[in-house]
Coordinates of C-alpha atoms and ligand atoms in Angstrom, one line a residue:
Chain A
M1 CA 6.5 -21.6 62.0
T2 CA 10.0 -21.0 60.4
G3 CA 8.6 -20.5 56.8
V4 CA 7.2 -17.3 57.8
S5 CA 10.0 -15.3 59.9
K6 CA 11.9 -13.9 57.0
T7 CA 9.4 -11.4 55.9
S8 CA 8.5 -8.2 58.3
P9 CA 6.0 -8.5 61.1
L10 CA 3.9 -6.0 59.1
S11 CA 3.7 -7.6 56.0
R12 CA 2.9 -10.9 57.6
A13 CA 0.0 -9.3 59.7
A14 CA -1.4 -7.5 56.1
K15 CA -2.1 -11.2 55.2
W16 CA -5.0 -11.3 57.8
F17 CA -7.1 -9.0 55.7
D18 CA -7.0 -11.2 52.5
P19 CA -10.2 -13.2 52.4
R20 CA -9.6 -15.0 49.1
A21 CA -10.4 -18.6 49.3
R22 CA -11.4 -18.4 52.9
T23 CA -14.7 -18.9 54.5
I24 CA -17.0 -16.8 56.1
S25 CA -15.3 -17.4 59.5
T26 CA -12.4 -15.3 58.1
I27 CA -14.6 -12.5 57.3
G28 CA -15.7 -12.5 61.0
F29 CA -11.9 -12.3 61.8
I30 CA -11.2 -9.4 59.3
L31 CA -14.2 -7.4 60.6
N32 CA -13.1 -7.9 64.3
R33 CA -9.6 -6.3 63.5
I34 CA -10.9 -3.5 61.1
T35 CA -13.4 -2.5 63.8
A36 CA -11.0 -2.6 66.4
L37 CA -8.5 -0.6 64.4
G38 CA -11.4 1.8 63.6
L39 CA -12.6 2.3 67.3
S40 CA -9.1 2.8 68.4
F41 CA -8.7 5.6 66.0
Y42 CA -12.0 7.2 66.9
L43 CA -10.8 7.2 70.6
F44 CA -7.7 8.7 69.8
L45 CA -9.6 11.5 67.7
H46 CA -12.1 11.8 70.3
L47 CA -9.5 12.7 73.1
I48 CA -8.0 15.5 70.5
M49 CA -11.5 16.9 69.8
L50 CA -12.1 17.1 73.5
G51 CA -8.9 18.9 74.0
Q52 CA -10.6 21.8 72.2
L53 CA -12.6 22.3 75.5
A54 CA -9.5 23.6 77.0
Q55 CA -9.1 26.3 74.4
G56 CA -12.3 28.2 75.4
P57 CA -16.0 28.5 74.2
Q58 CA -15.2 29.9 70.8
A59 CA -13.0 26.8 69.8
Y60 CA -15.6 24.6 71.5
D61 CA -18.6 26.3 69.4
G62 CA -16.5 25.8 66.2
F63 CA -15.7 22.4 66.8
L64 CA -19.4 21.5 67.6
A65 CA -20.3 23.0 64.2
T66 CA -17.6 20.8 62.3
V67 CA -19.3 18.0 63.9
H68 CA -22.7 18.5 62.8
S69 CA -21.4 18.4 59.2
P70 CA -22.7 15.4 57.0
I71 CA -19.6 13.7 56.8
F72 CA -19.0 13.7 60.6
V73 CA -22.5 12.6 61.1
F74 CA -21.8 9.7 58.7
G75 CA -18.6 8.9 60.4
E76 CA -20.6 8.7 63.8
V77 CA -22.8 5.8 62.1
L78 CA -19.6 3.9 61.0
V79 CA -18.5 4.3 64.7
I80 CA -21.7 3.0 66.2
A81 CA -21.9 0.2 63.4
A82 CA -18.1 -0.8 64.4
G83 CA -19.4 -0.9 68.0
F84 CA -22.1 -3.2 67.2
I85 CA -20.0 -5.6 64.9
H86 CA -17.2 -5.6 67.3
G87 CA -19.3 -5.9 70.5
L88 CA -21.6 -8.9 69.5
N89 CA -18.7 -10.6 67.5
G90 CA -16.7 -10.2 70.7
I91 CA -19.5 -12.0 72.8
R92 CA -19.4 -15.0 70.1
I93 CA -15.6 -15.2 70.7
A94 CA -15.9 -15.1 74.5
L95 CA -18.5 -17.6 74.7
N96 CA -16.6 -20.0 72.2
S97 CA -13.8 -19.4 74.5
F98 CA -15.6 -20.8 77.5
G99 CA -16.3 -23.8 75.1
V100 CA -19.9 -22.8 74.4
G101 CA -21.2 -23.0 71.0
A102 CA -17.7 -23.2 69.2
R103 CA -19.4 -25.8 66.8
Y104 CA -22.0 -23.6 65.8
Q105 CA -19.7 -20.5 65.5
K106 CA -20.6 -19.8 61.8
A107 CA -24.4 -19.7 62.4
T108 CA -23.8 -17.6 65.5
F109 CA -21.7 -15.0 63.5
L110 CA -24.1 -14.6 60.9
V111 CA -27.2 -14.2 63.3
L112 CA -25.0 -11.4 65.4
L113 CA -23.9 -9.7 62.2
S114 CA -27.5 -9.7 61.1
I115 CA -28.4 -7.9 64.5
A116 CA -25.3 -5.6 64.2
V117 CA -26.4 -4.5 60.8
I118 CA -30.3 -4.0 61.4
C119 CA -29.3 -2.0 64.7
S120 CA -26.7 0.2 62.6
L121 CA -29.3 0.7 59.9
I122 CA -31.9 2.0 62.8
F123 CA -29.5 4.2 64.1
A124 CA -28.4 5.5 60.8
V125 CA -32.0 6.2 59.8
R126 CA -32.5 8.0 63.3
I127 CA -29.6 10.0 63.1
F128 CA -30.1 11.4 59.5
T129 CA -33.8 12.1 60.2
V130 CA -34.0 13.5 63.8
Chain B
M11 CA -19.9 -44.9 29.0
S12 CA -16.7 -43.0 29.8
T13 CA -16.9 -39.5 31.1
P14 CA -16.0 -36.9 28.6
K15 CA -12.5 -35.4 28.8
W16 CA -11.8 -31.9 30.2
V17 CA -8.9 -29.7 29.3
V18 CA -7.5 -28.0 32.3
T19 CA -4.4 -25.7 32.6
F20 CA -2.3 -26.5 35.6
Q21 CA -0.4 -23.4 36.9
I22 CA 2.2 -24.9 38.9
Y23 CA 4.5 -22.7 41.6
R24 CA 8.2 -23.3 40.7
K25 CA 10.9 -22.6 43.1
K26 CA 14.5 -24.0 43.1
G27 CA 17.2 -22.8 45.5
N28 CA 17.6 -19.2 45.8
A29 CA 16.1 -18.5 42.4
D30 CA 13.0 -16.4 42.6
P31 CA 9.7 -18.1 42.2
H32 CA 7.6 -18.5 39.0
F33 CA 4.6 -20.4 37.7
D34 CA 4.6 -22.9 35.0
E35 CA 1.8 -24.0 32.9
F36 CA 0.8 -27.2 31.5
K37 CA -2.3 -27.8 29.5
L38 CA -3.7 -31.3 30.2
E39 CA -6.5 -33.3 29.3
V40 CA -8.1 -35.0 32.1
S41 CA -10.9 -36.9 33.6
P42 CA -13.0 -34.6 35.9
D43 CA -13.2 -37.6 38.0
E44 CA -9.6 -37.8 38.6
Y45 CA -8.1 -36.3 41.5
V46 CA -5.8 -33.1 41.4
L47 CA -2.8 -35.2 42.7
D48 CA -3.1 -37.3 39.5
G49 CA -2.8 -34.3 37.1
I50 CA 0.3 -33.2 39.2
E51 CA 2.0 -36.7 38.7
R52 CA 1.0 -36.9 35.1
V53 CA 3.1 -33.3 34.7
W54 CA 5.8 -34.7 36.5
A55 CA 5.7 -38.1 34.5
F56 CA 5.2 -36.7 31.0
H57 CA 6.5 -33.0 31.0
D58 CA 8.8 -32.0 33.6
R59 CA 10.6 -34.7 35.6
S60 CA 12.3 -32.0 37.9
L61 CA 8.9 -31.0 39.6
A62 CA 9.1 -31.7 43.2
F63 CA 6.1 -32.5 45.4
R64 CA 5.3 -34.8 48.3
H65 CA 3.0 -37.8 48.1
A66 CA 2.7 -41.4 49.3
C67 CA -0.4 -43.3 50.2
H68 CA -2.7 -41.7 47.7
H69 CA -5.8 -42.4 50.1
S70 CA -5.6 -39.5 52.6
T71 CA -3.6 -41.2 55.3
C72 CA -0.1 -40.2 55.0
G73 CA -0.8 -36.5 55.0
A74 CA 1.9 -35.7 52.5
C75 CA 0.0 -34.2 49.5
G76 CA -1.3 -31.1 51.1
M77 CA -1.0 -28.1 48.7
R78 CA -3.0 -25.1 47.9
V79 CA -5.5 -25.5 44.9
N80 CA -6.8 -22.3 43.5
G81 CA -5.9 -20.5 47.0
A82 CA -7.3 -23.1 49.4
E83 CA -5.7 -25.8 51.3
K84 CA -6.5 -29.2 50.0
L85 CA -5.4 -33.0 50.3
T86 CA -4.7 -33.3 46.8
C87 CA -4.8 -37.1 46.6
I88 CA -8.8 -36.7 47.4
T89 CA -9.7 -33.6 45.7
L90 CA -11.6 -34.2 42.8
I91 CA -10.7 -32.1 39.7
R92 CA -14.4 -31.5 39.2
D93 CA -14.7 -30.1 42.5
V94 CA -12.3 -27.2 42.0
T95 CA -12.5 -26.3 38.3
Q96 CA -14.4 -26.8 35.0
D97 CA -13.8 -27.7 31.7
G98 CA -11.3 -25.3 30.1
G99 CA -10.4 -24.0 33.6
V100 CA -7.3 -23.3 35.7
L101 CA -6.0 -25.1 38.6
R102 CA -3.4 -22.8 40.5
I103 CA -1.3 -25.2 42.5
E104 CA 1.0 -23.8 45.2
P105 CA 2.9 -25.0 48.2
M106 CA 1.3 -24.8 51.9
R107 CA 2.0 -21.6 53.4
N108 CA 3.8 -21.0 56.8
F109 CA 6.3 -23.7 56.2
P110 CA 9.7 -23.3 54.4
V111 CA 9.6 -24.3 50.8
V112 CA 12.1 -26.9 50.0
S113 CA 11.5 -27.1 46.2
D114 CA 8.6 -26.6 44.2
L115 CA 5.6 -27.8 46.0
A116 CA 7.5 -29.6 48.7
V117 CA 7.7 -28.0 52.0
D118 CA 9.7 -28.6 55.1
M119 CA 7.3 -29.9 57.8
G120 CA 9.8 -30.7 60.5
I121 CA 8.7 -28.3 62.8
L122 CA 5.1 -29.5 62.9
Y123 CA 6.3 -32.9 63.3
T124 CA 8.8 -31.8 66.1
R125 CA 5.7 -30.0 67.9
M126 CA 3.5 -32.9 67.6
E127 CA 5.8 -35.0 69.6
M128 CA 6.2 -32.4 72.0
V129 CA 2.5 -32.5 72.8
E130 CA 2.7 -36.3 72.7
H131 CA 0.4 -36.7 69.8
Q132 CA -0.3 -40.3 69.6
P133 CA -1.0 -42.2 66.3
V134 CA -3.6 -44.2 67.9
N135 CA -6.8 -42.6 69.1
S136 CA -7.0 -42.4 72.9
D137 CA -10.6 -43.0 73.1
A138 CA -10.3 -46.0 70.8
K139 CA -13.2 -48.2 72.5
E140 CA -15.5 -45.3 72.4
A141 CA -15.0 -44.6 68.9
I142 CA -15.0 -48.1 67.4
Q143 CA -18.7 -48.9 67.8
P144 CA -19.6 -52.6 66.7
E145 CA -21.2 -51.2 63.2
A146 CA -18.0 -49.4 62.5
R147 CA -15.9 -52.3 62.7
P148 CA -14.4 -54.0 59.5
A149 CA -16.2 -56.8 58.1
G150 CA -14.4 -60.2 58.6
P151 CA -13.9 -62.4 61.9
V152 CA -14.9 -60.6 64.8
G153 CA -12.3 -60.7 67.5
E154 CA -12.1 -59.1 71.0
E155 CA -12.9 -55.4 71.5
E156 CA -9.3 -55.1 72.1
D157 CA -8.4 -56.2 68.9
Y158 CA -9.4 -53.1 67.4
I159 CA -7.5 -50.1 67.5
R160 CA -8.7 -46.7 66.0
L161 CA -5.9 -44.6 64.3
S162 CA -5.7 -40.7 65.2
D163 CA -7.8 -38.5 63.0
C164 CA -5.0 -36.0 62.4
I165 CA -2.9 -37.0 59.9
E166 CA -0.3 -34.5 60.4
C167 CA -0.9 -32.9 56.9
G168 CA -0.4 -29.1 58.1
L169 CA -3.4 -27.9 55.9
C170 CA -4.7 -26.3 59.1
I171 CA -1.3 -24.4 59.9
S172 CA -1.2 -23.2 56.3
A173 CA -4.7 -21.8 56.5
C174 CA -4.3 -20.1 60.1
P175 CA -3.7 -16.5 59.8
I176 CA -1.9 -16.5 63.2
S177 CA 0.6 -19.1 62.2
G178 CA 1.1 -16.7 59.4
S179 CA 1.9 -13.9 61.4
S180 CA 3.5 -15.8 64.5
P181 CA 5.7 -18.3 63.7
E182 CA 6.2 -19.1 67.5
Y183 CA 2.6 -20.0 67.7
L184 CA 2.1 -23.8 68.3
G185 CA -0.7 -23.9 65.9
P186 CA -4.1 -25.7 65.6
A187 CA -2.8 -29.3 64.6
V188 CA -0.5 -29.3 67.5
L189 CA -3.2 -27.9 70.0
A190 CA -5.5 -30.3 68.6
G191 CA -3.0 -33.0 69.4
A192 CA -2.3 -31.9 72.9
H193 CA -6.3 -32.0 73.5
Q194 CA -6.6 -35.2 72.1
H195 CA -3.8 -36.7 74.4
G196 CA -5.3 -34.9 77.4
I197 CA -4.1 -32.1 79.6
K198 CA -5.6 -33.2 83.0
G199 CA -2.8 -34.2 85.4
N200 CA -0.1 -33.4 82.8
E201 CA 1.6 -30.4 84.2
Q202 CA 4.0 -29.7 81.3
L203 CA 1.5 -30.2 78.7
L204 CA -0.8 -27.8 80.4
K205 CA 2.1 -25.3 80.8
L206 CA 2.7 -25.4 77.2
V207 CA -1.1 -25.2 76.2
D208 CA -1.8 -22.6 78.7
S209 CA 0.9 -20.1 77.4
E210 CA 1.5 -17.1 75.0
D211 CA 1.9 -19.3 72.2
G212 CA -0.6 -21.8 73.1
V213 CA -4.4 -21.6 73.2
W214 CA -4.4 -17.9 73.8
R215 CA -2.7 -16.9 70.5
C216 CA -5.7 -18.2 68.6
H217 CA -7.9 -15.3 67.5
S218 CA -11.0 -17.6 66.0
A219 CA -10.6 -17.6 62.3
F220 CA -11.7 -21.1 62.5
E221 CA -10.0 -21.8 59.0
C222 CA -8.2 -24.8 60.6
T223 CA -11.6 -26.3 61.0
A224 CA -12.7 -25.3 57.7
V225 CA -9.9 -27.2 55.7
C226 CA -9.0 -30.1 57.7
P227 CA -9.6 -33.1 55.6
S228 CA -9.7 -35.4 58.5
F229 CA -12.5 -33.7 60.6
V230 CA -10.3 -33.2 63.6
E231 CA -11.9 -29.8 64.3
P232 CA -8.8 -28.2 65.6
G233 CA -10.8 -25.0 66.1
W234 CA -13.5 -26.6 68.2
R235 CA -10.6 -28.5 70.1
I236 CA -8.8 -25.0 70.9
M237 CA -11.7 -23.6 72.5
D238 CA -12.4 -26.7 74.4
L239 CA -8.8 -26.9 75.6
R240 CA -9.5 -23.1 76.7
K241 CA -12.3 -24.1 78.6
Q242 CA -10.4 -26.9 80.2
V243 CA -7.3 -24.4 81.1
I244 CA -9.9 -21.9 82.6
G245 CA -11.2 -24.8 84.7
E246 CA -7.9 -26.0 86.0
R247 CA -7.0 -22.3 86.8
F248 CA -10.0 -22.0 88.9
K249 CA -9.1 -25.4 90.8
R250 CA -5.8 -24.0 91.6
L251 CA -7.4 -20.7 93.0
F252 CA -9.2 -22.7 95.3
R253 CA -6.7 -25.4 96.0
G254 CA -3.9 -23.1 96.7
S255 CA -0.6 -23.1 95.6
S256 CA 0.6 -26.6 95.8
P257 CA -1.8 -28.5 93.7
K258 CA 0.8 -31.1 93.2
I259 CA 0.8 -32.2 96.8
I260 CA -3.3 -32.6 96.8
D261 CA -3.0 -34.6 93.5
T262 CA -0.2 -36.9 95.1
M263 CA -2.5 -37.3 98.2
E264 CA -5.5 -38.2 96.2
A265 CA -3.7 -40.6 94.0
S266 CA -2.1 -42.6 97.0
K267 CA -5.9 -42.9 98.4
Ligands
SF4_320 S1 -5.8 -31.4 62.3 FE1 -6.7 -31.5 60.2 S2 -5.6 -30.3 59.0 FE2 -4.3 -29.9 60.7 S3 -2.7 -31.5 60.4 FE3 -4.3 -32.6 61.4 S4 -5.6 -33.7 59.8 FE4 -4.2 -32.0 58.9
FES321 S1 -0.8 -39.0 49.4 FE1 -1.1 -39.5 51.4 S2 -2.6 -38.2 51.9 FE2 -2.4 -37.7 50.0

């Protein structure tokens, strides 16, 4: 609508992330955006890291040592959590778009988010203990 | 016994012409069972006659009094003060988002009305017969079934457009009320409407935040309607795939049988 066209697209999109006075549905909307951005960034980083392979075995060994540091392992947990959240939330949205369960989208979101959290926790426990 | 009065601070958004917006504060003694619009009217009547806001029917029919109350979109003529604040509390009143502000709380909703016309939104519900069950008919002399018409649920208040994050970032997006209007009108056999709905700024622009459904005071469920429209659009596309490229000819033949 015309009332918004004067501000820049970036500042308009920044408002997507404001959950004030909004419902749980917006939390789903925001989570999907954050996880999508996170996963894209990860993919980019992943490709750069893989580029190390081309620089010989020594560089690659150094790279492996870095990724075994706790901060990287924590990052890996975040990536898996983002994958679960984005994937499961995506299933809800895809189903809704085929006219399935749109009236129950809040309940579906809460159930799928709980599954994502549980799966991420299990993964986190395993990766930090194995 | 009358309800004890509350003292509530109305923080009201003000903007005139090109001047920067600001908030004015008015401390009012109100009954918690009054509506937010009553308080705003009292500010206008007794404190500041230059305050601009829209209202007409006072019973959730004209759709004029939509505003943001403490951030959330509300039809202020049916929003009880006790539901949105407390004694000694604050009510921050702002104009709806995603529409140009004309003055203070009044926004220009012209684009919504134009788009509602574009999708042929009808003031009378198209499934009136089905919707008006005998028990839901008004008391009084009973006439023929045709005597009863049911007005469309959507009162074109614009609250759903204000709450929609995508209407905020993509002004070209038709918006929830408009798509709900298209759904109510029906896209089957309406090439033009189908084209409008099945476009970049139609149903596919929605990103499932469902805030439209949450704020709609009239239970239109725009979020569900957009999803149902998608299903219908996908169905139409499939039909076309199997019918070949000239569905109109088949339609015409079927119609002439
Ligand atoms: S769909 Fe609901 S919120 Fe949107 S304009 Fe119509 S009545 Fe208002
Ligand atoms: S004044 Fe008419 S809907 Fe509120």
